[in-house]
């Protein structure tokens, strides 16, 4: 996992073109913005085409619709500028995380370069990525 100044872990699986994003504790506006810069900012390398976003360890969310909308527009703009596509499958096992993930899914352009899948079951979230195999640590 990569060190952050925020409570998020990243793990890359290059053979699967996948990054595992695991949020922990309180998810803040600052966290979303720092994560965007690390994965999609001007100096970021080309990001994998698949994300497994894991919200199983979050406690609270400290932002709302406006921030999610801003984040999704910015991410889609960046993907378009780099001619990339991204599938983000979100594991959201409780009411707060599921609601957050569904808002994110709803504000994404359905015809754009970003596809968001939301599941409360971990196995379903992983299955949405259509990986040839699932790394054990993700199960």
Coordinates of C-alpha atoms in Angstrom, one line a residue:
X1 CA 0.0 0.0 0.0
X2 CA 1.1 3.5 -0.7
X3 CA 1.6 6.2 2.0
X4 CA -0.9 9.0 2.1
X5 CA -1.4 12.0 4.3
X6 CA -5.0 10.9 4.3
X7 CA -6.6 7.6 5.5
X8 CA -6.6 5.8 2.2
X9 CA -4.6 2.9 0.9
X10 CA -3.8 2.2 -2.7
X11 CA -2.5 -1.1 -4.1
X12 CA -1.7 -1.7 -7.7
X13 CA -2.2 -5.0 -9.5
X14 CA -0.5 -4.2 -12.9
X15 CA -1.2 -7.7 -14.3
X16 CA -4.9 -7.0 -13.9
X17 CA -4.8 -3.3 -14.9
X18 CA -6.4 -2.6 -11.5
X19 CA -5.9 -0.4 -8.5
X20 CA -7.5 -1.1 -5.1
X21 CA -8.6 2.1 -3.3
X22 CA -9.4 1.4 0.3
X23 CA -10.9 4.4 2.3
X24 CA -10.7 4.3 6.1
X25 CA -12.2 6.4 8.8
X26 CA -13.8 9.7 7.8
X27 CA -13.9 10.4 4.1
X28 CA -13.4 14.2 3.5
X29 CA -13.4 16.6 0.6
X30 CA -9.6 16.9 1.0
X31 CA -9.2 13.1 0.7
X32 CA -11.1 13.0 -2.6
X33 CA -9.1 15.8 -4.0
X34 CA -5.7 14.3 -3.0
X35 CA -6.7 10.9 -4.3
X36 CA -7.7 12.5 -7.7
X37 CA -4.3 14.2 -7.9
X38 CA -2.4 11.0 -7.1
X39 CA -4.3 8.9 -9.6
X40 CA -5.3 11.5 -12.4
X41 CA -3.4 14.7 -11.8
X42 CA -1.1 16.4 -14.3
X43 CA 1.9 14.5 -13.1
X44 CA 0.3 11.2 -12.5
X45 CA 1.2 8.2 -14.6
X46 CA -1.5 6.6 -16.7
X47 CA -3.9 5.1 -14.3
X48 CA -5.2 1.5 -14.6
X49 CA -8.5 1.1 -16.4
X50 CA -10.2 -0.6 -13.4
X51 CA -10.7 0.6 -9.8
X52 CA -12.0 -1.5 -6.9
X53 CA -13.1 1.2 -4.5
X54 CA -13.5 -0.3 -1.0
X55 CA -15.7 1.6 1.4
X56 CA -16.0 -1.2 4.0
X57 CA -13.9 0.7 6.6
X58 CA -15.3 4.2 6.4
X59 CA -17.0 5.7 9.4
X60 CA -18.4 9.0 8.2
X61 CA -18.6 11.1 5.1
X62 CA -17.8 14.8 5.4
X63 CA -19.1 16.1 2.1
X64 CA -22.2 15.8 -0.1
X65 CA -23.7 15.9 -3.6
X66 CA -21.8 19.1 -4.7
X67 CA -18.4 17.6 -4.0
X68 CA -19.2 14.2 -5.6
X69 CA -20.6 16.1 -8.7
X70 CA -17.4 18.2 -8.9
X71 CA -15.2 15.1 -8.5
X72 CA -17.0 13.1 -11.2
X73 CA -17.0 15.9 -13.7
X74 CA -13.3 16.5 -13.2
X75 CA -12.5 12.8 -13.4
X76 CA -14.5 12.4 -16.6
X77 CA -12.9 15.4 -18.1
X78 CA -9.4 14.0 -17.3
X79 CA -10.3 10.6 -18.8
X80 CA -11.5 12.2 -22.0
X81 CA -8.4 14.4 -22.3
X82 CA -6.2 11.2 -22.1
X83 CA -8.6 9.1 -24.2
X84 CA -9.0 6.7 -21.3
X85 CA -11.8 4.6 -20.0
X86 CA -12.3 3.6 -16.4
X87 CA -14.5 1.1 -14.6
X88 CA -14.9 1.9 -10.9
X89 CA -16.6 -0.9 -9.0
X90 CA -17.5 0.3 -5.5
X91 CA -18.0 -2.0 -2.5
X92 CA -20.4 -0.2 -0.2
X93 CA -21.6 -2.5 2.5
X94 CA -23.6 -0.2 4.7
X95 CA -26.3 2.5 4.4
X96 CA -23.9 5.6 4.5
X97 CA -21.3 4.1 2.1
X98 CA -24.0 2.8 -0.3
X99 CA -25.9 6.1 -0.4
X100 CA -22.6 7.9 -1.1
X101 CA -21.7 5.5 -3.9
X102 CA -25.1 5.7 -5.5
X103 CA -24.9 9.5 -5.6
X104 CA -21.6 9.1 -7.3
X105 CA -23.0 6.6 -9.8
X106 CA -25.9 8.9 -10.6
X107 CA -23.9 12.0 -11.3
X108 CA -21.6 10.2 -13.8
X109 CA -22.4 10.7 -17.5
X110 CA -23.8 7.3 -18.6
X111 CA -22.2 7.7 -22.1
X112 CA -18.9 9.0 -20.8
X113 CA -15.5 7.3 -20.2
X114 CA -16.3 6.4 -16.6
X115 CA -18.6 3.5 -15.6
X116 CA -19.5 3.2 -11.9
X117 CA -20.9 0.0 -10.4
X118 CA -22.1 -0.1 -6.8
X119 CA -22.7 -3.3 -4.7
X120 CA -23.2 -4.0 -1.1
X121 CA -21.7 -7.4 -1.5
X122 CA -17.9 -7.6 -2.0
X123 CA -18.0 -10.6 -4.4
X124 CA -20.5 -8.8 -6.6
X125 CA -18.4 -5.6 -6.7
X126 CA -15.4 -7.7 -7.7
X127 CA -17.4 -9.6 -10.3
X128 CA -18.4 -6.3 -12.0
X129 CA -14.7 -5.8 -12.9
X130 CA -14.6 -9.0 -15.0
X131 CA -11.1 -9.9 -13.8
X132 CA -9.5 -13.1 -15.0
X133 CA -8.7 -13.9 -11.4
X134 CA -9.3 -12.2 -8.0
X135 CA -6.2 -11.6 -5.8
X136 CA -6.7 -13.3 -2.5
X137 CA -6.2 -10.2 -0.4
X138 CA -9.3 -8.6 -2.1
X139 CA -11.6 -11.5 -1.1

